[in-house]
Structures are given as C-alpha cells and as structure tokens.
Amino acid sequence: MKQIFTLIILGITLLMSGTVVYSETTMKVSTVDSYSYSIDTEKPDTPLASTSYYYNAEGQLVMELTSSNKITYAYNEQGLKSEAVTYYWGSSTNVWTFSSKSVYEYDSEGKLIKENSLNANDEVIAYTLFENYINGYYEDRKAMSADGSMVTYWSHFDYTFENGLLSTGIQSYISGEDTTVLSKTDYEYTNDLLTTEEASIYYEGQYLDTLTGAYSIVYNYNENNNLLSEVQTSVSRWGYYVSEKEYVYQAYSPDYAPTNLQVVAKTGDGSVVNTVQLTWTASASAEVTGYQVICDTLISEIITGSSYTTANAAFNGDHTYAVLAVVNGTTRNISNSVSLTLFDDGVIPAENLSILSVSDVKEDGSYDLSVSWDAPETTSSVESYKVYYDEWGSSIETTETSTIVNIPSWSAVGYSEDGDTYGLDIGIFVAVGYSTGFSENSDTVRCNPYDGVIYTGIRSVQLLDVDVYPNPATEYINFSENVAVKLYNLSGKVVKSSTFCNQMEVADLKNGIYLIQLTNKLGRTNTSKLSIIR
C-alpha cells in the first residue's frame, strides 16, 4: 500500500445552499480574531491575525480582509457563490497582486459539483470535482489536471448519520486500486448545534498514537446560537498546541449599504498624482451617521457627506476602494467595490550611471566603488535612490545622485583551485524611489578592479590613460588629450563640468580634494583624485 508522508486533512463541508431573503436587520460575523499558542503557555493578549468580513446590500459576504490578504466573492442568480479571487498585499509594491481565482459550478439542486482554479489570464490550470452527495455532503473530492486527463489527488469520505446529523466521517486517499485511510472524525451536538469535533489521524491504515496525531475542536455559542469561539487543540510528536478563533457580530441591513460608488483618479489643477476622488449615494437608513472609506488595506477616519479624496499618493498599480456605513460607531454594510489602476507616468529611471573610481582591494577583500548618475527629469516626487550591487539584491539607499558602495569580499573576490585570488565581475544599477513607486532599473554598469576594466552594458571599456596636470592645481588643470570632464566633491556632487577640452579653470573652487572623471571621444573613461591648494 502506498505510503502517505504528507497528510492533507480536508474539512467536510455542507455545500447545499439556498438563496436567503435579506430584508431586515440580521446579525452576521464582522470580525474573527485568531490566536495560536502552546498548551503550556498563556493565551496571548493580542491575536496572531484578524480577519474582517464585509457584506453587501443583499447580505452576501463580498470581501474578507486581513493586513496582507484579500478575498473577494461574486454570486450567481440563485445567490450561490460563483467566484472567489484571492490577492496578497505587496509590502514593497504597496498594491494588491493576484494570487488565485476559483470559479464554482453547481447542479440543478444547488450542490457544488466543480471548482475551477484559474490563473491571472482566466485560464483553467486545474479543477476539483465534488461527487456522490449524501445528506448534502460530498463523498468524493477529485483534484484534476487542467485537461482532465489525470486525477492528481482523490479524497473519499465515508459518513454515518444519527437523527439526520453527521456523526462520523472517515477520509481516505485513493490511488489506483489502493485505498489509504487518513483520518476519522467524530461529531457531537447539543440541541442540534455542533459542539465537539474529535479527529484521529491514520497512517497506512493504522491509528497514530495520541502523541503523534490528533485534534479536537470545541465550539461555543451565545444565547442566540451564534458561534462565539472555536478552540482547537492539536496533538503531535512536537507537542500540544491551541488554535483559537473568536467571533464578533454586528447587525447588518440592506438600508445601511451605500450605493453607486464612483472612483476617479485626480489629475490637473496642481493635485498630487495618484490620488483618488470617491463619491457615492448615501445610505437609506437614518441610523447611518457616517462612513469609512477602504483604500486597499487602510480604513479612513469616520467622515460625513458622500465624497472623499485620498490623502496620499498611492503606488502605481491596482487598488481597491469601497465605502462602509457607520452605525453606532461601528462599520456595517459595504458599498460596491471599485478597482482602479493608477499610473504616474513621471516614474522614470535614472540615466548615465557611471563608476567614478574604484579603490584598491582592502585587507578584508572588499573594495569601494564611487558611483554617480543623473537625476531623472520629472515633476514627480523623487524620495530616494537604491543602488544594487550583487546578485542577491543587496543595496544601499541614498537621497543623493552619487554614493560610495562597499563591495564585500564574498562578492568581490573569487578563489581558484590553487588558492589564488581573482576579481569578480560586479554589476551596479540604480532604481529611483518615488512617492508612487520604484522606477525600472537603470542600465547596468559592471567593473572588475583586478583587471582594471569597467564595463558598460556588454561592451568592455578600457580605462582611459590621460595625464592630468598640475596636481595639486591652483588656477587651471590641463589634460594630455581632449576629454569631457566632470569634477565631483567628496559628497558626490558635480561642482564643475565641461564638454571636450584640454584645459579647465578651477580658480573658483575651494581648496580640497576632488574626484575628476574624464571621458574621451571613444568612450574610454577614468577617474582620479585632484587636489586644489593655494
């Protein structure tokens, strides 16, 4: 019999669902707080995660939201869930990114028979079949390849019922002609409410002992039979753990819901790019005293009126907006959600990245690169620059258009089989950080100090051999051939520049040490130090 090294315990779900008439105030779950802790420790004061639930004017759950994930739901004409789309929040990009999409199909009785998994292009990449229903529960769940030619995972459930209620479910894995029992779950009820769920996990058809695989869930309700908490205790070879969920309820009504949300990006009139104006139709209920606006993962302060303008520029990309009604200080029904793609066309990359100088290799094997680039010519707000310098994405951040980058020994030096050292090629590029996102990368400049070579793109450029005199200088510096000149102070700022010439006046510069970059008409370049002393 095939061994199962990873056990996937699938919950048994009641999938028959009819349309619910939603015409008056109804209590629904608004928030679920989740806790996780070892059984020999105290429950934490703050939840590990918190999920908020949002309902439309029809009373349908349309969004689940955490600080990092969002699930949106759509429904068919029968009020059955037809679609679920999951997104994750990019902490660096500050936009929602598509994660997965499920589309559901039902039979004429409203039983779920197929769940299609789609990619971002709405192409089916796999699907799951739900077959052989008993009392509303499916017996078989088959994960299929996209073309339907292969069952990738087949779970079978055997049920027993008492007084019409599920009492036992046994989950098995089916592969060819082999059947492997994975788990057995027992259910207990009080006044037809599920109160306890006890599961034992099998391995190759045998029970695991209590120290290696089992869990129990206790369900607690209030006087209105609303689920208040579920506490799961898990037992494994690594110890005892508790996972707890606490449910918070609010009253929802179709009259609470704001409607007809309109969202437009503000442009012109000196407005900040990537800000958004929202307008909506006010709620019908006099109980609604204000609104809160959801902008992605953020919820605004309570506002009055039926319009709102976001305070800050959003990053380029897809964003989601909605409005919540506020009753007695808490949020209730949600408006329609609107997605908007924002794009600040002023987010452009830096240009003319160059290496000004390369230090000698230091005792620790590292070396310094002095680099500079031109600030982008844009009206958008530049906040910083990130200079990347190795294949692992290491970077330093600066607000200047030049900096010194220390290349560590593990990126700078290689070792031959004989133990000899040699220089490694280093690629340098810059990304510009705007208030609305990071630009594309600049062109990459490469160097290898051991070879005395700087590379621009794929073209190798030998370092320029040109004489600079006098050094130290007082009023003028001379060059042994015509070159383009950029003179930098030690902060990396260009203090003087010239097109091709063989002499430059420096009498207007203060005494001190400067870096001078020279480029000839063949593109060969070199950077050296220049002293000005009077």
XYZ file of C-alpha atoms in Angstrom:
534
model
C 0.000 0.000 0.000
C 1.339 3.421 -0.960
C 2.851 5.399 1.904
C 1.497 8.893 2.520
C 4.175 11.100 4.001
C 2.145 14.342 3.975
C -1.401 14.037 5.266
C -3.905 16.506 3.859
C -6.921 16.590 6.139
C -9.807 18.106 4.209
C -12.687 19.615 6.132
C -16.130 18.146 5.458
C -18.350 20.991 4.292
C -22.108 21.269 3.858
C -22.378 22.530 0.303
C -26.124 22.804 -0.273
C -27.135 26.446 -0.037
C -30.298 28.271 -0.965
C -30.981 31.923 -1.541
C -31.542 33.817 1.732
C -34.134 36.592 1.765
C -32.426 39.637 3.240
C -34.973 42.278 4.075
C -34.382 43.221 7.691
C -31.582 43.687 10.191
C -29.540 40.484 10.522
C -26.656 39.535 12.808
C -23.554 38.455 10.927
C -19.887 37.845 11.712
C -17.913 41.075 11.360
C -14.502 40.042 12.703
C -12.643 36.844 13.558
C -9.550 37.071 15.757
C -7.148 34.129 15.587
C -4.733 33.031 18.305
C -2.118 30.282 18.322
C -0.062 29.153 21.299
C 1.425 26.153 23.048
C -0.858 24.492 25.574
C 1.680 25.084 28.364
C 1.689 28.867 27.793
C -0.925 31.541 28.353
C -3.109 32.802 25.557
C -1.536 35.924 24.011
C -3.104 39.298 24.717
C -3.222 40.199 21.034
C -4.387 37.973 18.170
C -1.980 36.456 15.702
C -4.274 37.605 12.896
C -7.578 39.389 12.489
C -9.970 38.946 9.574
C -12.745 41.428 8.743
C -15.886 40.378 6.844
C -17.912 42.726 4.641
C -21.476 42.271 3.353
C -23.334 43.976 0.515
C -26.922 45.237 0.395
C -28.113 41.695 -0.355
C -26.446 40.391 2.802
C -23.850 38.436 0.836
C -20.277 38.186 2.029
C -18.313 40.035 -0.635
C -14.891 40.532 0.968
C -12.589 39.038 3.583
C -9.714 41.314 4.513
C -6.559 40.936 6.591
C -3.454 43.100 6.692
C -1.851 41.013 3.939
C -4.611 39.142 2.076
C -7.935 39.856 0.449
C -10.611 37.505 -0.895
C -13.490 38.872 -2.960
C -16.643 36.887 -3.737
C -19.253 37.045 -6.505
C -22.625 35.264 -6.653
C -24.906 33.806 -9.322
C -28.618 34.499 -9.848
C -29.521 31.827 -7.279
C -27.433 33.576 -4.628
C -24.768 30.860 -4.684
C -21.086 31.751 -4.562
C -19.844 31.765 -8.140
C -16.328 33.130 -7.805
C -13.588 33.754 -5.236
C -10.466 35.753 -6.063
C -7.515 35.942 -3.678
C -4.934 38.723 -3.634
C -1.880 39.365 -1.494
C -0.641 42.766 -0.409
C 2.908 43.587 -1.522
C 4.733 45.249 1.358
C 7.267 46.741 -1.059
C 4.991 47.476 -4.033
C 2.020 48.687 -1.933
C -0.506 47.230 -4.376
C -2.746 44.179 -4.499
C -1.320 41.314 -6.562
C -3.406 38.454 -7.925
C -2.823 35.158 -6.130
C -5.530 32.718 -7.240
C -9.064 32.513 -8.597
C -11.755 29.868 -8.148
C -14.939 29.608 -10.200
C -17.736 27.333 -8.916
C -20.302 25.251 -10.782
C -23.498 23.749 -9.320
C -26.121 21.213 -10.332
C -29.852 21.973 -10.577
C -30.263 21.342 -6.830
C -27.589 23.855 -5.836
C -24.914 21.283 -4.959
C -21.335 22.242 -5.762
C -20.008 19.890 -8.442
C -16.887 21.625 -9.741
C -14.317 24.198 -8.597
C -12.117 25.595 -11.373
C -8.726 27.057 -10.468
C -7.734 29.879 -12.833
C -4.598 31.951 -13.334
C -4.399 35.707 -13.844
C -5.297 35.250 -17.534
C -8.524 33.415 -16.609
C -7.093 30.143 -17.912
C -8.082 26.966 -16.064
C -4.928 25.426 -14.603
C -6.638 22.690 -12.583
C -10.047 21.839 -11.197
C -11.713 19.809 -8.467
C -14.779 17.594 -8.850
C -17.257 17.029 -5.996
C -19.255 13.839 -6.463
C -21.725 11.451 -4.786
C -23.669 13.538 -2.259
C -25.266 12.108 0.881
C -27.410 14.408 3.036
C -25.695 17.429 1.479
C -22.115 16.133 1.942
C -19.919 15.004 -0.946
C -18.285 11.585 -0.725
C -15.570 12.164 -3.310
C -13.312 15.104 -3.986
C -11.040 14.690 -7.024
C -8.310 17.180 -7.895
C -7.818 17.047 -11.681
C -5.205 18.254 -14.138
C -6.245 21.146 -16.385
C -7.054 18.889 -19.341
C -8.947 16.384 -17.193
C -6.618 13.536 -18.108
C -5.300 12.866 -14.604
C -6.570 12.715 -11.037
C -3.824 14.402 -9.021
C -5.417 13.783 -5.607
C -8.542 11.816 -4.708
C -10.134 12.054 -1.285
C -13.033 9.745 -0.417
C -15.294 10.209 2.633
C -17.452 7.593 4.368
C -20.196 9.046 6.566
C -22.554 7.881 9.267
C -25.540 9.917 10.467
C -27.695 9.974 13.593
C -31.065 11.735 13.586
C -30.072 13.353 10.291
C -26.876 14.835 11.734
C -23.374 13.846 10.678
C -21.811 11.728 13.416
C -18.682 10.247 11.801
C -16.568 10.992 8.727
C -13.670 8.825 7.567
C -11.317 10.330 4.988
C -9.308 8.084 2.642
C -6.781 8.659 -0.106
C -7.392 6.685 -3.296
C -4.595 5.861 -5.736
C -5.388 3.375 -8.459
C -6.783 0.309 -6.699
C -5.255 1.257 -3.328
C -7.172 2.993 -0.537
C -5.333 4.523 2.420
C -7.298 5.746 5.437
C -6.099 9.177 6.520
C -8.396 10.299 9.333
C -11.529 9.604 11.322
C -13.605 12.472 12.745
C -16.440 12.189 15.272
C -19.042 14.935 15.740
C -21.144 15.684 18.819
C -24.159 18.023 19.141
C -26.213 19.814 21.768
C -29.693 20.894 20.675
C -28.635 20.218 17.074
C -25.642 22.573 17.390
C -22.203 21.121 16.691
C -20.267 21.374 19.962
C -17.304 18.986 19.603
C -15.218 17.611 16.755
C -12.685 14.868 17.536
C -10.249 13.690 14.877
C -7.735 10.856 14.839
C -5.159 10.622 12.080
C -4.264 7.326 10.462
C -1.046 6.206 8.838
C -1.062 3.279 6.397
C -4.430 2.188 7.697
C -3.433 2.272 11.377
C -4.219 4.799 14.104
C -1.396 7.031 15.135
C -0.975 7.111 18.897
C -2.298 10.143 20.723
C 1.113 11.784 20.886
C 1.642 11.841 17.136
C -1.599 12.880 15.507
C -4.990 14.014 16.747
C -7.009 17.170 17.247
C -10.209 18.264 18.911
C -12.353 21.361 18.363
C -14.781 22.761 20.922
C -17.482 25.151 19.638
C -19.041 27.739 21.968
C -22.256 29.680 21.296
C -24.171 32.600 22.792
C -27.843 32.609 23.815
C -28.839 33.369 20.218
C -26.947 30.290 18.979
C -24.302 32.446 17.319
C -20.868 30.820 17.301
C -18.652 32.791 19.684
C -15.442 30.784 19.556
C -13.832 27.585 18.398
C -10.850 26.189 20.246
C -8.759 23.556 18.509
C -6.220 21.532 20.466
C -3.736 19.665 18.292
C -1.535 16.801 19.453
C 1.568 15.780 17.537
C 5.021 14.413 18.178
C 6.146 18.019 18.656
C 3.718 18.774 21.474
C 0.278 20.230 22.229
C -0.888 23.402 20.521
C -4.002 25.530 20.699
C -5.547 27.418 17.792
C -8.424 29.633 18.827
C -10.864 31.771 16.855
C -13.109 34.404 18.423
C -16.141 35.740 16.524
C -17.581 39.257 16.752
C -21.068 40.016 15.385
C -22.777 43.156 14.092
C -26.250 43.932 12.813
C -26.500 44.402 9.030
C -29.364 45.771 6.952
C -29.896 46.434 3.235
C -30.772 50.038 4.151
C -27.322 50.572 5.649
C -25.439 49.994 2.407
C -24.036 52.998 0.498
C -24.607 52.593 -3.242
C -23.373 53.740 -6.631
C -19.735 54.255 -5.649
C -17.773 56.166 -8.308
C -13.974 56.380 -8.219
C -11.740 58.563 -10.412
C -8.061 59.461 -10.319
C -7.457 63.163 -9.742
C -5.336 64.931 -12.336
C -4.540 68.537 -13.139
C -5.144 71.650 -11.071
C -1.894 71.016 -9.223
C -3.299 67.923 -7.493
C -0.937 65.223 -6.318
C -0.699 62.379 -8.831
C -2.214 59.017 -7.898
C -4.758 60.495 -5.516
C -8.361 59.358 -5.861
C -11.771 61.016 -5.557
C -14.696 58.856 -4.344
C -18.401 59.754 -4.490
C -21.403 57.615 -3.571
C -25.120 57.661 -2.855
C -25.871 57.963 0.842
C -27.430 55.111 2.807
C -31.224 54.936 3.066
C -31.224 54.378 6.841
C -31.281 57.277 9.284
C -29.250 55.100 11.671
C -26.202 55.640 9.465
C -24.315 58.618 10.914
C -21.156 58.488 8.821
C -18.915 56.483 6.531
C -15.462 54.998 6.413
C -13.567 54.505 3.180
C -11.494 51.390 2.483
C -8.411 52.131 0.408
C -6.735 48.751 -0.076
C -5.812 47.670 3.481
C -6.425 51.059 5.101
C -9.666 52.381 6.519
C -10.186 56.122 6.804
C -11.434 58.094 9.762
C -15.211 58.427 10.107
C -16.481 61.093 7.703
C -19.809 62.697 6.921
C -21.102 63.543 3.480
C -20.858 61.326 0.432
C -17.471 62.170 -1.062
C -13.850 61.631 -0.080
C -10.416 62.322 -1.550
C -7.495 60.123 -0.544
C -4.876 61.991 1.425
C -1.722 60.486 -0.052
C -0.452 59.369 -3.422
C -0.841 55.628 -3.999
C 1.791 53.464 -5.633
C 1.445 52.629 -9.310
C -0.696 49.535 -9.819
C -4.108 48.081 -8.995
C -6.019 49.361 -5.973
C -9.443 48.649 -4.480
C -11.852 51.149 -2.970
C -15.171 50.774 -1.125
C -17.298 52.661 1.403
C -18.642 51.334 4.723
C -21.690 52.621 6.561
C -21.161 53.522 10.230
C -23.900 52.812 12.778
C -23.362 53.465 16.485
C -19.648 53.951 15.844
C -19.050 50.631 14.066
C -18.927 49.744 10.372
C -21.768 47.823 8.746
C -22.731 47.128 5.133
C -20.276 47.821 2.338
C -20.868 49.560 -0.981
C -19.873 48.098 -4.302
C -16.087 47.786 -4.656
C -14.252 49.587 -7.433
C -10.781 48.681 -8.701
C -8.626 51.352 -10.269
C -5.229 51.115 -11.915
C -3.092 54.128 -11.084
C -0.059 55.105 -13.099
C 2.227 58.027 -12.518
C 3.994 58.383 -15.877
C 6.630 60.503 -14.164
C 8.112 57.363 -12.579
C 11.125 57.070 -14.864
C 14.572 55.534 -14.323
C 17.863 57.252 -13.669
C 20.274 57.711 -16.545
C 24.001 57.917 -17.156
C 25.023 55.709 -14.263
C 28.806 55.608 -14.136
C 31.616 54.450 -11.909
C 33.770 57.394 -10.851
C 36.501 55.439 -9.128
C 37.450 52.003 -7.898
C 39.589 51.700 -4.771
C 42.357 49.201 -4.238
C 41.244 45.905 -2.716
C 41.298 46.241 1.076
C 42.737 43.824 3.601
C 39.322 42.265 4.181
C 38.942 41.619 0.442
C 36.356 44.350 -0.125
C 36.686 47.474 -2.217
C 34.848 50.747 -2.670
C 33.118 51.961 -5.798
C 32.303 55.614 -6.228
C 29.251 55.844 -8.498
C 27.051 58.626 -9.801
C 24.029 59.071 -12.054
C 21.788 61.801 -13.385
C 18.572 62.619 -11.537
C 15.537 61.934 -13.736
C 13.966 64.974 -15.349
C 10.434 64.645 -13.946
C 7.868 66.603 -11.992
C 7.037 63.537 -9.864
C 8.323 63.398 -6.321
C 11.678 61.583 -6.012
C 12.248 60.364 -2.457
C 15.421 58.264 -2.680
C 17.640 56.044 -4.810
C 18.550 52.398 -4.292
C 21.930 51.250 -5.594
C 22.074 47.470 -6.120
C 25.446 45.786 -6.205
C 25.266 41.987 -6.126
C 23.237 39.050 -7.452
C 21.405 38.633 -4.115
C 19.775 42.047 -4.415
C 21.879 43.835 -1.806
C 21.502 47.593 -1.980
C 22.165 50.855 -0.240
C 19.767 53.792 -0.185
C 20.625 57.452 -0.592
C 18.937 60.752 -1.360
C 21.944 61.978 -3.360
C 22.780 61.179 -7.002
C 26.101 59.639 -6.050
C 27.447 57.403 -3.341
C 30.253 55.116 -2.233
C 29.384 51.410 -2.405
C 31.491 48.956 -0.416
C 31.591 45.635 -2.254
C 32.128 42.870 0.352
C 34.792 40.239 -0.172
C 32.334 37.430 -0.971
C 31.051 39.490 -3.902
C 34.416 40.965 -4.875
C 36.929 38.124 -4.745
C 36.986 34.595 -6.155
C 39.423 31.771 -5.463
C 40.927 29.336 -7.933
C 41.580 25.653 -7.210
C 45.193 26.607 -6.462
C 44.060 29.118 -3.845
C 44.865 32.151 -5.951
C 42.512 35.114 -5.777
C 40.929 36.895 -8.706
C 38.439 39.702 -9.067
C 34.771 39.038 -9.755
C 32.598 40.997 -12.134
C 30.270 43.288 -10.202
C 27.060 44.702 -11.690
C 25.759 48.038 -10.410
C 22.345 49.521 -11.195
C 20.058 52.127 -9.656
C 16.303 52.251 -9.046
C 14.607 55.564 -8.332
C 12.147 55.628 -5.424
C 9.163 57.918 -5.946
C 6.184 58.576 -3.684
C 4.253 56.488 -6.221
C 6.639 53.543 -6.558
C 10.061 52.498 -7.787
C 11.182 53.061 -11.345
C 12.604 50.460 -13.660
C 16.290 49.775 -13.184
C 18.888 51.935 -14.840
C 21.380 50.449 -17.257
C 23.874 48.191 -15.503
C 27.492 49.217 -15.184
C 29.997 46.465 -14.423
C 33.533 46.533 -13.144
C 36.387 44.303 -12.085
C 39.164 46.120 -10.193
C 41.658 43.271 -10.604
C 41.504 43.684 -14.376
C 41.405 47.492 -14.315
C 38.312 47.359 -16.529
C 34.904 48.995 -16.335
C 32.105 47.573 -18.460
C 29.046 49.465 -19.681
C 26.322 47.055 -20.760
C 28.017 44.251 -22.681
C 30.761 46.487 -24.088
C 34.134 46.443 -22.342
C 35.656 49.899 -21.960
C 39.353 50.084 -21.111
C 40.248 52.714 -18.550
C 41.438 55.931 -20.136
C 45.155 56.715 -19.888
C 45.449 60.514 -19.819
C 47.735 62.851 -17.951
C 46.217 65.481 -15.619
C 48.490 68.342 -14.515
C 49.346 70.157 -12.396
C 48.165 68.128 -9.431
C 47.858 69.817 -6.931
C 46.296 72.587 -9.013
C 45.802 76.273 -8.273
C 44.010 78.029 -11.164
C 43.934 75.614 -14.109
C 44.231 71.890 -14.840
C 45.437 70.516 -18.170
C 44.844 67.239 -19.998
C 47.099 65.437 -22.439
C 44.149 64.984 -24.861
C 40.695 66.452 -25.381
C 38.258 64.924 -22.869
C 34.828 65.544 -21.362
C 35.233 66.469 -17.696
C 33.110 66.097 -14.567
C 34.509 67.291 -11.276
C 32.926 65.948 -8.047
C 33.333 66.945 -4.436
C 33.715 64.180 -1.848
C 29.955 64.228 -1.220
C 29.496 63.065 -4.790
C 28.005 66.279 -6.182
C 29.117 67.619 -9.570
C 30.730 71.014 -8.916
C 32.045 71.671 -12.413
C 31.800 70.066 -15.847
C 32.855 70.704 -19.404
C 32.484 69.265 -22.887
C 35.613 68.143 -24.718
C 38.562 70.347 -23.829
C 42.228 70.126 -22.854
C 42.080 72.677 -20.031
C 39.647 73.628 -17.226
C 39.701 76.618 -14.881
C 39.444 75.703 -11.159
C 40.258 79.080 -9.586
C 36.631 79.422 -8.439
C 36.760 76.189 -6.410
C 37.682 75.918 -2.759
C 40.829 74.181 -1.583
C 40.342 70.489 -1.057
C 40.209 67.006 -2.570
C 38.019 66.335 -5.615
C 37.272 63.414 -7.923
C 37.752 64.117 -11.597
C 36.109 61.914 -14.234
C 37.455 62.068 -17.784
C 35.891 60.543 -20.916
C 37.398 60.651 -24.405
C 35.570 60.514 -27.741
C 35.943 56.712 -27.879
C 34.022 56.364 -24.636
C 37.036 55.394 -22.578
C 36.883 56.759 -19.074
C 38.908 57.179 -15.922
C 38.501 58.795 -12.521
C 41.256 60.018 -10.233
C 41.781 62.364 -7.309
C 42.637 66.028 -7.770
C 43.952 68.371 -5.081
C 43.409 72.117 -5.191
C 45.826 74.052 -2.964
C 46.609 77.777 -2.971
